[in-house]
Short mmCIF file of C-alpha atoms in Angstrom, two decimals:
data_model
loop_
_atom_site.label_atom_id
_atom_site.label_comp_id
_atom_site.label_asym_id
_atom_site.label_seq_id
_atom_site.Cartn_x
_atom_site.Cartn_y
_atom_site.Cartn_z
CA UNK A 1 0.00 0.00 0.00
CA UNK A 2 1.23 3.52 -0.78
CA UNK A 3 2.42 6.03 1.86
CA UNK A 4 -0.32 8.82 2.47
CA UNK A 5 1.41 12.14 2.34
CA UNK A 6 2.01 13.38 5.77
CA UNK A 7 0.18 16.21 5.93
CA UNK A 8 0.91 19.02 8.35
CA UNK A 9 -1.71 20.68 10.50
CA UNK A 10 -1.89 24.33 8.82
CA UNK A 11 -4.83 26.22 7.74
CA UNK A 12 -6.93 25.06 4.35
CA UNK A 13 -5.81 27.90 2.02
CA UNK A 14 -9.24 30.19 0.52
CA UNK A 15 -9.74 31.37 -2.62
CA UNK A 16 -7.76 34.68 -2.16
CA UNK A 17 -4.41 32.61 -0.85
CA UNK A 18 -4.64 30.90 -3.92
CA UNK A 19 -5.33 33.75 -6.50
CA UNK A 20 -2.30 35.37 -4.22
CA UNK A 21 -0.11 32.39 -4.46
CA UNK A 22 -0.73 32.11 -8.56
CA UNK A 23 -0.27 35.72 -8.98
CA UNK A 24 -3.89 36.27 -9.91
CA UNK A 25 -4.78 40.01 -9.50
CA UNK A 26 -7.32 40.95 -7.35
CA UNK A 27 -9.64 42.21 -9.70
CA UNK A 28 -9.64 38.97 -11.94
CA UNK A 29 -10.15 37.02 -8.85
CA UNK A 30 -13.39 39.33 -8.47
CA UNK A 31 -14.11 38.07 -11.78
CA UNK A 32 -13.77 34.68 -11.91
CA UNK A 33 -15.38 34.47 -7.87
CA UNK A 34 -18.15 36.08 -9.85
CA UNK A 35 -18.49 33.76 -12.92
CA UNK A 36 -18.29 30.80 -10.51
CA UNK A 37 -21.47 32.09 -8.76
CA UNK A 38 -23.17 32.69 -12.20
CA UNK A 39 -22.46 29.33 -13.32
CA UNK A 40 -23.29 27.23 -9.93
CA UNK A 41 -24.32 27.51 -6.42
CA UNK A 42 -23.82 25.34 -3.30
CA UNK A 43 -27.41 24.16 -2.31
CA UNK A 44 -26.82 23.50 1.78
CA UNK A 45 -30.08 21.67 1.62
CA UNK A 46 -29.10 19.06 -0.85
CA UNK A 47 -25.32 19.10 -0.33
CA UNK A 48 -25.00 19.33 -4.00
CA UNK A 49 -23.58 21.99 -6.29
CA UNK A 50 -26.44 23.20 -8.21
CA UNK A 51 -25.27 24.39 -12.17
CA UNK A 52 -27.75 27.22 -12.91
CA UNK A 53 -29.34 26.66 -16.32
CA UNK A 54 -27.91 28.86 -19.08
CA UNK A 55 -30.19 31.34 -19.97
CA UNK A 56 -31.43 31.97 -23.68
CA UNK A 57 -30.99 35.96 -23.60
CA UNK A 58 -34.95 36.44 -25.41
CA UNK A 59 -37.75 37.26 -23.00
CA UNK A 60 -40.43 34.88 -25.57
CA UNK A 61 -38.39 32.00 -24.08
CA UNK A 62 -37.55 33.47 -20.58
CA UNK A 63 -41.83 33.01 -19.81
CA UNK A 64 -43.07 30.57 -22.06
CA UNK A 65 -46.29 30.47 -20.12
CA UNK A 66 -46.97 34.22 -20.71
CA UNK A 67 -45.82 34.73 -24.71
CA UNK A 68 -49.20 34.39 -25.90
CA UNK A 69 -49.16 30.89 -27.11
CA UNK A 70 -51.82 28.46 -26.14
CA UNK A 71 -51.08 27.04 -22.77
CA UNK A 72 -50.99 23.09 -22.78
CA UNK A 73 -50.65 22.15 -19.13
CA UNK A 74 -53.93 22.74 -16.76
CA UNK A 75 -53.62 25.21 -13.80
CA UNK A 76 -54.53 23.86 -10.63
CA UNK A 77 -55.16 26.64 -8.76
CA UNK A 78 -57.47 26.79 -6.04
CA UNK A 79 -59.41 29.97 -7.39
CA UNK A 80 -59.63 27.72 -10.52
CA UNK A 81 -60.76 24.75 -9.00
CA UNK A 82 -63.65 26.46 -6.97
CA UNK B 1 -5.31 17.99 -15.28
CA UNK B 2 -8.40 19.06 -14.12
CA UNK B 3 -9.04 16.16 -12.29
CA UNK B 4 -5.89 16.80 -10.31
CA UNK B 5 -6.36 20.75 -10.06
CA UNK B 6 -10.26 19.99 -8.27
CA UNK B 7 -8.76 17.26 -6.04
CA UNK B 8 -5.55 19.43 -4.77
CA UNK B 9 -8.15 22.44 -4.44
CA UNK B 10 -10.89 20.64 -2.49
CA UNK B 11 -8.09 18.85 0.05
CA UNK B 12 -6.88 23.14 0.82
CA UNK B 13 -3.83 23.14 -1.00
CA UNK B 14 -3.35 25.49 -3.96
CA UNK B 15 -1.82 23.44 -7.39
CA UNK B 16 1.31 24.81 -9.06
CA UNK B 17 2.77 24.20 -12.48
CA UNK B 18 5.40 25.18 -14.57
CA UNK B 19 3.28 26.44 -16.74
CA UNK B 20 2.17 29.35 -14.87
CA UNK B 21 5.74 30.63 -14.53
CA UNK B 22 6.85 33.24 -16.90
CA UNK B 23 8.84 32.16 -19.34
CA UNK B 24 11.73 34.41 -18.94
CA UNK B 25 13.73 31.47 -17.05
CA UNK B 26 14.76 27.81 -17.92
CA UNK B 27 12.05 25.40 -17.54
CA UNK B 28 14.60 23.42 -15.62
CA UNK B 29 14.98 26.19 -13.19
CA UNK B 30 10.89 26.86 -12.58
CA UNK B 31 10.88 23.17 -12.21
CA UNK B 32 13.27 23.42 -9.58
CA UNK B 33 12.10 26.61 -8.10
CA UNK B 34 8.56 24.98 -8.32
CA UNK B 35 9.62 21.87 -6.32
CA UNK B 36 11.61 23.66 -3.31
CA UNK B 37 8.68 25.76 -3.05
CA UNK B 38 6.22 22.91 -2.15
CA UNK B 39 5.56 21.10 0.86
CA UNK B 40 3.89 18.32 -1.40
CA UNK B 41 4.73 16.73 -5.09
CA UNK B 42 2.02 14.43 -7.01
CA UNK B 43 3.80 12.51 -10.21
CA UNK B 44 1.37 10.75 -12.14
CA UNK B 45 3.70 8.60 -14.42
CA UNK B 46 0.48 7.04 -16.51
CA UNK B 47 1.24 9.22 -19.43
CA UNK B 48 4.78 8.47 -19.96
CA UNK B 49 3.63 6.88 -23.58
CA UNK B 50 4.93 7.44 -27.33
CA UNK B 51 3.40 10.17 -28.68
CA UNK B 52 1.55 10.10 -32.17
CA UNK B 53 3.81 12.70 -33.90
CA UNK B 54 6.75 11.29 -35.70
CA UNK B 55 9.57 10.68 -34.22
CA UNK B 56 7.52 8.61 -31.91
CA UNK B 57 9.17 9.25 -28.73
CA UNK B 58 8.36 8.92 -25.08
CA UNK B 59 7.42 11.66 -22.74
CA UNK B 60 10.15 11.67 -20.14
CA UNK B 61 9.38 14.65 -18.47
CA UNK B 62 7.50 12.98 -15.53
CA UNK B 63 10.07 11.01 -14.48
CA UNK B 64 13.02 13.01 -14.95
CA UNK B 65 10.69 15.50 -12.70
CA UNK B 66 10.36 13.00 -10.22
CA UNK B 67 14.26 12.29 -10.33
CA UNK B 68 14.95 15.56 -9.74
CA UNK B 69 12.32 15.61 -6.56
CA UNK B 70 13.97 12.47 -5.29
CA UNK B 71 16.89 14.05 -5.08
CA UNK B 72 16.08 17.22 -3.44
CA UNK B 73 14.02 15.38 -1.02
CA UNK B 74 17.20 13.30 0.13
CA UNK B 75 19.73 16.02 0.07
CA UNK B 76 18.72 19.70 0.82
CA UNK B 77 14.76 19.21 1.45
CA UNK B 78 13.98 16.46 3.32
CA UNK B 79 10.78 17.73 4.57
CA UNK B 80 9.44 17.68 1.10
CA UNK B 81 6.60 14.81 0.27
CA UNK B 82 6.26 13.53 -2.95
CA UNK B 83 3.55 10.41 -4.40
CA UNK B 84 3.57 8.52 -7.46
CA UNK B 85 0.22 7.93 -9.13
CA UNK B 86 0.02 5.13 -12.09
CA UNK B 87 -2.82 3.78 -14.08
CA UNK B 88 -1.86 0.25 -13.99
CA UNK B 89 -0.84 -1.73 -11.49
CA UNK B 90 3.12 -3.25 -10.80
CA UNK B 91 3.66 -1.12 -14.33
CA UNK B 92 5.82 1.28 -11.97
CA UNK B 93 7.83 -2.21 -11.39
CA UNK B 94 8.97 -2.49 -15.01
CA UNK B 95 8.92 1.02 -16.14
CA UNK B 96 10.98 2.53 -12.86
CA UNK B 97 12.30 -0.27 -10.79
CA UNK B 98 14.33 2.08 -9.31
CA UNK B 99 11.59 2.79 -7.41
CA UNK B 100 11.48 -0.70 -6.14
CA UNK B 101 9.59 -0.73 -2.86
CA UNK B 102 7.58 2.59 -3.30
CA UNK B 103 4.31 1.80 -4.47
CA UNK B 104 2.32 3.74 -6.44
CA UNK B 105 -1.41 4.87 -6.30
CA UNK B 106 -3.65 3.80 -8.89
CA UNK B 107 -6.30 5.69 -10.17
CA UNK B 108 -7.44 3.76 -13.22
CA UNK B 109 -7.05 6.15 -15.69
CA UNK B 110 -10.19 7.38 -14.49
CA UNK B 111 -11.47 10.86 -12.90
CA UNK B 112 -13.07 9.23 -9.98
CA UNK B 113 -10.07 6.98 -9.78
CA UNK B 114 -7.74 9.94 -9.35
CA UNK B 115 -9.83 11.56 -6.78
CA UNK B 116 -10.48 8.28 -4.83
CA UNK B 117 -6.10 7.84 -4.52
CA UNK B 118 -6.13 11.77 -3.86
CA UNK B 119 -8.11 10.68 -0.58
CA UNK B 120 -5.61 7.99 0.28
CA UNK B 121 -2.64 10.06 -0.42
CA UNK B 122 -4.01 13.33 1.53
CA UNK B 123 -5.75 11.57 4.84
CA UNK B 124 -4.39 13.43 7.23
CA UNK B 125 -5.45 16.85 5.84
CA UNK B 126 -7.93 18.68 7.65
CA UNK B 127 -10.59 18.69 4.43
CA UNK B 128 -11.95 15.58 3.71
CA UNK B 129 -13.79 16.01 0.29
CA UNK B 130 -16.07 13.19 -0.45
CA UNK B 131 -15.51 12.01 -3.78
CA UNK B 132 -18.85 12.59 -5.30
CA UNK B 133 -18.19 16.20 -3.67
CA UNK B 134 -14.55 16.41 -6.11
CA UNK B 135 -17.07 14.86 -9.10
CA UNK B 136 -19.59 17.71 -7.86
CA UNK B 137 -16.56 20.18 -8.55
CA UNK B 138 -15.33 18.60 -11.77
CA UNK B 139 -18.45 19.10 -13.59
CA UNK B 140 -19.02 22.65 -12.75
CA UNK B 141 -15.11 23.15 -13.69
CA UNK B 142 -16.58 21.50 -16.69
CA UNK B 143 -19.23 23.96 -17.25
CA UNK B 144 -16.74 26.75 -17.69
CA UNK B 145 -13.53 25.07 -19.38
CA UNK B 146 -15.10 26.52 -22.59
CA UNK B 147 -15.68 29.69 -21.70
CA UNK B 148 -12.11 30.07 -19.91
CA UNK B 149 -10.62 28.63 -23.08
CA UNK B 150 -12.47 30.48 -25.47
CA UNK B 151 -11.19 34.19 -23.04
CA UNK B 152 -7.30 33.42 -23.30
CA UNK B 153 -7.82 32.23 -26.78
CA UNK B 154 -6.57 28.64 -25.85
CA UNK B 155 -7.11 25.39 -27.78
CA UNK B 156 -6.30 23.67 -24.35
CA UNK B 157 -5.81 23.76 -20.57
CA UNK B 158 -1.99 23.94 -20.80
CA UNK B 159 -1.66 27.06 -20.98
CA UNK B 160 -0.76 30.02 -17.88
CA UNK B 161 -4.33 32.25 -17.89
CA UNK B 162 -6.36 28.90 -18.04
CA UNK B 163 -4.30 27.37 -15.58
CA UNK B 164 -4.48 29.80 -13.11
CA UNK B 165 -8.48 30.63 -13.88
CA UNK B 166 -9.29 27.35 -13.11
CA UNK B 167 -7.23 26.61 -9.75
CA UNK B 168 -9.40 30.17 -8.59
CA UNK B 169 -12.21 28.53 -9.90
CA UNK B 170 -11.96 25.47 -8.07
CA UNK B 171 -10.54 27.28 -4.86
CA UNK B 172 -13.60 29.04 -4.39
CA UNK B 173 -15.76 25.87 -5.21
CA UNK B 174 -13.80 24.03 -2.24
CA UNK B 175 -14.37 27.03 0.04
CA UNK B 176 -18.33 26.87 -0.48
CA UNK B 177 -18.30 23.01 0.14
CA UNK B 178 -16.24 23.74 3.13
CA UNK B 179 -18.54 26.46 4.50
#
């Protein structure tokens, strides 16, 4: 069996100590921090990382329900229902 | 690559390369400068193959890397760590039996394989990533390989911007599973 790497006890380095370490200015590690929470999320609830869907840029597909085409799925709202 | 960049991120250690050294200097000198600067060396020897350009030759690069960590780690740094990671089992044995008595982790040649020996190699670390947690990374490293690529005008990851965006990237993934 392999030796495990005997790790010493320091602290787990953060996203800054890294961008720091690679010489990664601040303001591209802004950037990228930000693209990273475009792209996905950490859902606490799940434990999962959640990617967010891309999104199509035109409204028409944004709210499918509400560009004037005929809806095809029933509502089943209360109000309705009653 | 990437497998390697999410696992070293998500155990809280930050992943160097040559690559992301200027190249003002000898490669053999970053190598060098690279090595004495780290507490901890992964060689993966698994793609020490011919290559498919003509002259077919082998990549020695790896192990001549490892040589020269070997060295340093028995004469002016013997604090450093260092881990060999194969695909194949006993090949280490016939390709480097210098190395006779070291044994080498063995990921498979797969993603999951990689991050299962990362676990093995780094179990003393204070992060323990779950490996469907390093998959969980991967794929939204995945997500934005293209887009990194596509901003430094790369064709591939080996390159110093893409390199660097992605170690960032997976950084701050690692933080948010860490809390």
């Amino acid at each position: 069996m392999p030796q495990p790497i005997r790790v010493d006890n320091s602290r787990p380095v953060t996203v800054r100590d890294t961008a720091r370490t690679l010489g990664v200015s601040k303001k591209r590690t802004d950037e990228l921090v930000r693209l990273f929470e475009r792209t996905a999320y950490w859902d606490a609830k799940t434990g999962k990382f959640v990617i967010r869907a891309k999104k199509s840029g035109t409204i028409a597909s944004k709210n499918r329900s509400r560009n004037g085409s005929t809806k095809v799925h029933k509502t089943s709202s209360k109000r309705v229902k009653a | 690559m990437l497998a390697y960049i999410v696992a070293v991120s998500a155990f809280g250690f930050t992943p160097r390369a040559t690559l992301e050294i200027p190249f003002g200097q000898r490669r053999l000198d970053r190598i060098l400068m690279l090595i004495r600067r780290s507490k901890y060396s992964i060689h993966d020897l698994s793609r020490v193959q011919l290559d498919r350009k003509k002259p077919s030759t082998p990549r020695f690069n790896m192990p001549f890397e490892l040589g020269i960590t070997v060295a340093l780690e028995k004469t002016a740094h013997p604090e450093h760590e260092w881990v060999i990671c194969e695909s194949v089992r006993r090949r280490i044995n016939k390709s480097l039996s210098d190395l006779d008595g070291t044994d080498a982790y063995i990921h498979d040649g797969t993603i999951k394989g990689v991050f299962r020996e990362m676990g093995n190699a780094f179990v003393g670390s204070r992060r323990q990533p779950a490996v469907t947690e390093m998959m969980q990374i991967y794929r939204v490293l995945r997500t934005q390989l293209d887009g990194i690529l596509r901003n430094a005008g790369a064709a591939d990851p080996f390159n110093a911007r893409v390199f660097k965006a992605l170690c960032v990237l997976a950084s701050k993934a690692a933080d948010e599973l860490a809390g």
